[in-house]
mmCIF file of C-alpha atoms in Angstrom:
data_model
loop_
_atom_site.group_PDB
_atom_site.id
_atom_site.type_symbol
_atom_site.label_atom_id
_atom_site.label_comp_id
_atom_site.label_asym_id
_atom_site.label_seq_id
_atom_site.Cartn_x
_atom_site.Cartn_y
_atom_site.Cartn_z
ATOM 1 C CA ASP A 1 -75.127 -165.485 -52.092
ATOM 2 C CA GLY A 2 -72.501 -164.460 -54.600
ATOM 3 C CA VAL A 3 -70.959 -161.115 -55.442
ATOM 4 C CA THR A 4 -72.692 -159.213 -58.237
ATOM 5 C CA PHE A 5 -70.940 -157.328 -61.010
ATOM 6 C CA GLU A 6 -72.150 -154.058 -59.489
ATOM 7 C CA GLU A 7 -70.607 -154.949 -56.118
ATOM 8 C CA CYS A 8 -67.178 -155.690 -57.636
ATOM 9 C CA GLY A 9 -66.348 -152.030 -58.235
ATOM 10 C CA VAL A 10 -65.395 -152.547 -61.894
ATOM 11 C CA ASP A 11 -65.130 -149.261 -63.822
ATOM 12 C CA TYR A 12 -63.387 -150.397 -67.026
ATOM 13 C CA VAL A 13 -63.336 -153.564 -69.134
ATOM 14 C CA MET A 14 -60.339 -154.781 -71.124
ATOM 15 C CA LEU A 15 -61.641 -157.660 -73.216
ATOM 16 C CA ASP A 16 -59.381 -160.000 -75.145
ATOM 17 C CA GLU A 17 -60.939 -162.330 -77.733
ATOM 18 C CA ALA A 18 -63.789 -159.841 -78.204
ATOM 19 C CA HIS A 19 -65.017 -161.789 -81.236
ATOM 20 C CA LEU A 20 -66.431 -164.361 -78.814
ATOM 21 C CA HIS A 21 -69.084 -161.738 -77.965
ATOM 22 C CA LYS A 22 -70.192 -160.966 -81.537
ATOM 23 C CA ASN A 23 -73.542 -162.786 -81.390
ATOM 24 C CA LEU A 24 -75.558 -159.907 -80.020
ATOM 25 C CA PRO A 25 -79.210 -160.129 -81.093
ATOM 26 C CA PHE A 26 -80.771 -157.074 -82.717
ATOM 27 C CA PRO A 27 -84.000 -156.461 -84.608
ATOM 28 C CA THR A 28 -83.778 -156.279 -88.392
ATOM 29 C CA ARG A 29 -85.926 -156.800 -91.453
ATOM 30 C CA ILE A 30 -82.960 -158.053 -93.496
ATOM 31 C CA GLN A 31 -83.035 -161.822 -93.981
ATOM 32 C CA GLY A 32 -79.967 -163.820 -93.088
ATOM 33 C CA ILE A 33 -78.710 -161.261 -90.572
ATOM 34 C CA GLY A 34 -78.818 -161.652 -86.836
ATOM 35 C CA GLY A 35 -80.161 -164.573 -84.954
ATOM 36 C CA ALA A 36 -81.033 -165.686 -81.477
ATOM 37 C CA GLY A 37 -77.827 -164.222 -80.066
ATOM 38 C CA SER A 38 -75.882 -165.485 -77.108
ATOM 39 C CA GLN A 39 -76.170 -164.948 -73.385
ATOM 40 C CA ARG A 40 -72.471 -163.981 -73.358
ATOM 41 C CA ALA A 41 -73.064 -161.113 -75.806
ATOM 42 C CA GLN A 42 -76.171 -159.884 -74.008
ATOM 43 C CA ASP A 43 -74.348 -160.004 -70.675
ATOM 44 C CA LEU A 44 -71.486 -157.896 -72.049
ATOM 45 C CA LYS A 45 -73.879 -155.304 -73.484
ATOM 46 C CA LEU A 46 -75.650 -154.967 -70.130
ATOM 47 C CA LYS A 47 -72.359 -154.615 -68.253
ATOM 48 C CA LEU A 48 -71.073 -151.946 -70.645
ATOM 49 C CA ALA A 49 -74.377 -150.048 -70.375
ATOM 50 C CA TYR A 50 -74.086 -150.179 -66.584
ATOM 51 C CA LEU A 51 -70.515 -148.855 -66.711
ATOM 52 C CA ARG A 52 -71.515 -146.024 -69.098
ATOM 53 C CA GLU A 53 -74.334 -145.041 -66.764
ATOM 54 C CA ARG A 54 -71.958 -144.789 -63.818
ATOM 55 C CA ASN A 55 -68.908 -143.427 -65.682
ATOM 56 C CA PRO A 56 -69.870 -141.645 -68.911
ATOM 57 C CA GLY A 57 -67.210 -141.932 -71.572
ATOM 58 C CA HIS A 58 -64.876 -144.708 -72.544
ATOM 59 C CA VAL A 59 -65.528 -147.879 -70.544
ATOM 60 C CA ALA A 60 -63.909 -150.640 -72.603
ATOM 61 C CA THR A 61 -61.057 -151.701 -74.838
ATOM 62 C CA PHE A 62 -61.508 -154.725 -77.079
ATOM 63 C CA ALA A 63 -58.779 -156.891 -78.565
ATOM 64 C CA THR A 64 -59.356 -159.496 -81.257
ATOM 65 C CA ALA A 65 -57.685 -160.780 -84.386
ATOM 66 C CA THR A 66 -61.042 -161.456 -86.067
ATOM 67 C CA PRO A 67 -63.533 -158.621 -85.426
ATOM 68 C CA ILE A 68 -65.465 -159.539 -88.587
ATOM 69 C CA ALA A 69 -65.490 -163.234 -89.442
ATOM 70 C CA ASN A 70 -68.848 -164.131 -90.951
ATOM 71 C CA SER A 71 -70.965 -161.052 -91.581
ATOM 72 C CA VAL A 72 -70.644 -157.286 -91.810
ATOM 73 C CA SER A 73 -73.264 -157.120 -89.081
ATOM 74 C CA GLU A 74 -70.428 -158.031 -86.714
ATOM 75 C CA MET A 75 -68.950 -154.579 -87.373
ATOM 76 C CA TYR A 76 -72.249 -153.042 -86.284
ATOM 77 C CA VAL A 77 -72.207 -155.179 -83.126
ATOM 78 C CA MET A 78 -68.679 -154.022 -82.239
ATOM 79 C CA GLN A 79 -69.727 -150.400 -82.773
ATOM 80 C CA THR A 80 -72.804 -151.030 -80.622
ATOM 81 C CA TYR A 81 -70.533 -152.141 -77.799
ATOM 82 C CA LEU A 82 -67.898 -149.438 -78.180
ATOM 83 C CA GLN A 83 -69.749 -146.453 -79.690
ATOM 84 C CA PRO A 84 -73.457 -146.565 -78.823
ATOM 85 C CA ASP A 85 -73.624 -142.792 -78.282
ATOM 86 C CA SER A 86 -71.937 -142.063 -81.626
ATOM 87 C CA LEU A 87 -74.343 -144.392 -83.416
ATOM 88 C CA ARG A 88 -77.296 -142.732 -81.680
ATOM 89 C CA ARG A 89 -76.105 -139.211 -82.584
ATOM 90 C CA ALA A 90 -75.641 -140.282 -86.220
ATOM 91 C CA GLY A 91 -79.129 -141.798 -86.274
ATOM 92 C CA VAL A 92 -77.870 -145.284 -87.071
ATOM 93 C CA ASP A 93 -78.225 -146.991 -83.704
ATOM 94 C CA ARG A 94 -80.580 -149.581 -85.260
ATOM 95 C CA PHE A 95 -79.037 -152.105 -87.621
ATOM 96 C CA ASP A 96 -81.368 -151.420 -90.554
ATOM 97 C CA GLY A 97 -80.434 -147.713 -90.495
ATOM 98 C CA TRP A 98 -76.741 -148.550 -90.170
ATOM 99 C CA ALA A 99 -76.982 -151.061 -93.024
ATOM 100 C CA ALA A 100 -78.812 -148.583 -95.272
ATOM 101 C CA ASN A 101 -76.055 -146.003 -94.751
ATOM 102 C CA PHE A 102 -73.029 -148.239 -95.140
ATOM 103 C CA GLY A 103 -74.093 -151.112 -97.379
ATOM 104 C CA SER A 104 -76.676 -152.503 -99.725
ATOM 105 C CA THR A 105 -79.114 -155.351 -99.995
ATOM 106 C CA VAL A 106 -79.654 -157.692 -102.933
ATOM 107 C CA THR A 107 -82.858 -159.422 -103.924
ATOM 108 C CA ALA A 108 -82.540 -162.942 -105.287
ATOM 109 C CA LEU A 109 -84.806 -165.853 -106.075
ATOM 110 C CA GLU A 110 -84.215 -169.083 -104.201
ATOM 111 C CA PRO A 111 -85.876 -172.449 -104.844
ATOM 112 C CA THR A 112 -87.915 -173.966 -102.019
ATOM 113 C CA ASP A 113 -88.274 -177.669 -101.212
ATOM 114 C CA CYS A 114 -91.421 -177.761 -103.377
ATOM 115 C CA LEU A 115 -89.485 -176.335 -106.354
ATOM 116 C CA MET A 116 -91.215 -172.979 -106.045
ATOM 117 C CA LEU A 117 -89.196 -169.773 -106.172
ATOM 118 C CA THR A 118 -89.085 -167.537 -103.129
ATOM 119 C CA ARG A 119 -87.888 -163.944 -103.140
ATOM 120 C CA TRP A 120 -85.045 -163.483 -100.674
ATOM 121 C CA VAL A 121 -83.513 -160.133 -99.649
ATOM 122 C CA PHE A 122 -80.105 -160.247 -98.028
ATOM 123 C CA TYR A 123 -77.371 -157.848 -96.993
ATOM 124 C CA SER A 124 -74.694 -158.201 -99.627
ATOM 125 C CA THR A 125 -71.937 -155.631 -99.463
ATOM 126 C CA LEU A 126 -70.421 -152.963 -97.308
ATOM 127 C CA HIS A 127 -69.959 -150.151 -99.824
ATOM 128 C CA SER A 128 -69.051 -147.330 -97.456
ATOM 129 C CA TYR A 129 -66.263 -148.923 -95.446
ATOM 130 C CA PRO A 130 -64.203 -145.679 -95.356
ATOM 131 C CA GLU A 131 -67.188 -143.846 -93.846
ATOM 132 C CA VAL A 132 -67.508 -146.502 -91.135
ATOM 133 C CA VAL A 133 -63.817 -146.136 -90.303
ATOM 134 C CA VAL A 134 -64.021 -142.321 -90.334
ATOM 135 C CA ALA A 135 -67.029 -142.529 -88.009
ATOM 136 C CA MET A 136 -64.844 -144.467 -85.571
ATOM 137 C CA LEU A 137 -61.819 -142.124 -85.748
ATOM 138 C CA PRO A 138 -62.943 -139.467 -83.233
ATOM 139 C CA THR A 139 -63.503 -142.161 -80.636
ATOM 140 C CA LEU A 140 -60.181 -143.848 -81.421
ATOM 141 C CA SER A 141 -58.207 -140.598 -81.322
ATOM 142 C CA GLN A 142 -59.836 -139.639 -78.011
ATOM 143 C CA ARG A 143 -58.882 -143.028 -76.584
ATOM 144 C CA ILE A 144 -55.284 -142.566 -77.707
ATOM 145 C CA ARG A 145 -55.193 -139.125 -76.041
ATOM 146 C CA ASN A 146 -56.662 -140.621 -72.854
ATOM 147 C CA ILE A 147 -54.036 -143.365 -72.822
ATOM 148 C CA ASP A 148 -51.290 -140.778 -73.457
ATOM 149 C CA ASP A 149 -52.588 -138.614 -70.584
ATOM 150 C CA THR A 150 -52.629 -141.631 -68.280
ATOM 151 C CA VAL A 151 -49.045 -142.601 -69.106
ATOM 152 C CA ARG A 152 -47.658 -139.121 -68.415
#
């Protein structure tokens, strides 16, 4: 008997401490990336998808001092929240495609408990950081124009 998100009439989200929502699960074949995720992150993704469905365009502004703290996959997660359409148009809306375009994996051998060696592939570096930033610029400049139009 509570009020649902849909019933609240929300049409825009301004989220401070956005890094608290970085644990969004996503499928990947790269070891050491992703995880079980958090209910908080999944809830935010669903709410943003709902807002985009009702009001196409910009539906959120995130603020955080630490958008990337532990893994470059956190950059992908932030883009998933803020630019899902841009990622889809670029053909990198799945993490493995995004990672292949903007970074590289490394293969290493790691000892197991039984002193056997296991091959381990992990995402190592983000080698195309400028391209990631450039991919975000059209969205950022449009948001600045929208804010400027609102203030006038």
